Amino acid sequence: LEYIHSVCPNIILMGDFNFNCFQNGYTIHDKVRQIENNYGLNQIILTPTRVTPTTSSLIDLILWICNIFPLHLTKLSFSVRC
């Protein structure tokens, strides 16, 4: 990521990170937050992306830093219901 950022300052990371961003205190959560802070990435999905009758979690992330054009939809919201 450091090399990519040095070559191209515009980065979009997205995917199923397979951990719940709503639950603090996990090592992977802390590492992703550290990457966000180190590179100025913004998480633009803030609502649950996996919803069941008894739980909801945010496991699908879009981490964004892009200076090419402004992001008019600063926060996205969608859910996949199983």
C-alpha positions as MATLAB code, in Angstrom:
seq = 'LEYIHSVCPNIILMGDFNFNCFQNGYTIHDKVRQIENNYGLNQIILTPTRVTPTTSSLIDLILWICNIFPLHLTKLSFSVRC';
ca = [
       0.000    0.000    0.000;
       2.860    2.362    0.763;
       4.329    1.852   -2.711;
       0.949    2.254   -4.405;
       0.304    5.449   -2.468;
       3.696    6.853   -3.488;
       2.997    6.162   -7.180;
      -0.666    7.149   -7.206;
      -2.147    9.175   -4.350;
      -5.717    8.240   -5.348;
      -6.714    4.957   -3.716;
      -9.956    3.035   -3.399;
      -9.882   -0.175   -1.351;
     -13.080   -2.160   -1.257;
     -14.313   -5.591   -0.436;
     -15.538   -8.015    2.161;
     -13.022   -7.499    4.942;
     -14.762  -10.255    6.924;
     -14.731   -8.522   10.296;
     -17.377   -6.359   11.875;
     -16.361   -2.690   11.919;
     -18.985   -2.052   14.584;
     -17.030   -4.153   17.123;
     -13.963   -2.415   18.533;
     -11.165   -4.169   20.341;
     -10.163   -6.729   17.731;
      -6.616   -6.734   16.344;
      -7.767   -6.612   12.715;
     -10.106   -3.712   13.481;
      -7.234   -1.758   15.020;
      -4.964   -2.494   12.043;
      -7.532   -1.319    9.504;
      -8.101    1.880   11.527;
      -4.337    2.423   11.598;
      -4.158    2.037    7.805;
      -7.050    4.501    7.438;
      -5.245    7.031    9.608;
      -1.801    6.534    8.032;
      -3.017    7.101    4.487;
      -5.933    9.449    5.085;
      -8.473    6.897    3.879;
     -12.158    7.470    4.588;
     -14.625    4.653    5.177;
     -17.713    5.737    3.249;
     -20.112    2.934    4.175;
     -21.415    3.525    7.686;
     -24.493    1.316    7.868;
     -24.720   -2.479    8.182;
     -23.938   -4.465    5.036;
     -24.966   -7.824    6.516;
     -28.283   -7.998    8.313;
     -29.982  -11.064    9.762;
     -33.090  -11.261   11.952;
     -30.889  -11.060   15.074;
     -27.655   -9.300   14.048;
     -26.243   -6.616   11.841;
     -22.643   -5.981   10.880;
     -20.490   -3.790    8.698;
     -18.126   -6.162    6.901;
     -18.071   -4.685    3.387;
     -15.883   -1.606    3.252;
     -15.011    1.080    0.764;
     -11.915    2.954    1.927;
     -11.313    6.019   -0.210;
      -8.741    8.710   -0.834;
      -9.139   10.393   -4.185;
      -8.338   13.911   -5.303;
      -9.375   13.509   -8.938;
     -12.991   14.482   -8.390;
     -15.077   15.288   -5.322;
     -17.148   12.510   -3.846;
     -20.642   14.000   -3.830;
     -22.092   10.941   -2.096;
     -19.931   11.249    0.966;
     -21.647    8.379    2.762;
     -23.191    5.330    1.129;
     -25.823    3.099    2.610;
     -26.932   -0.325    1.475;
     -27.681   -3.701    2.990;
     -27.649   -7.294    1.894;
     -30.355   -9.257    3.636;
     -30.067  -13.017    4.044;
];
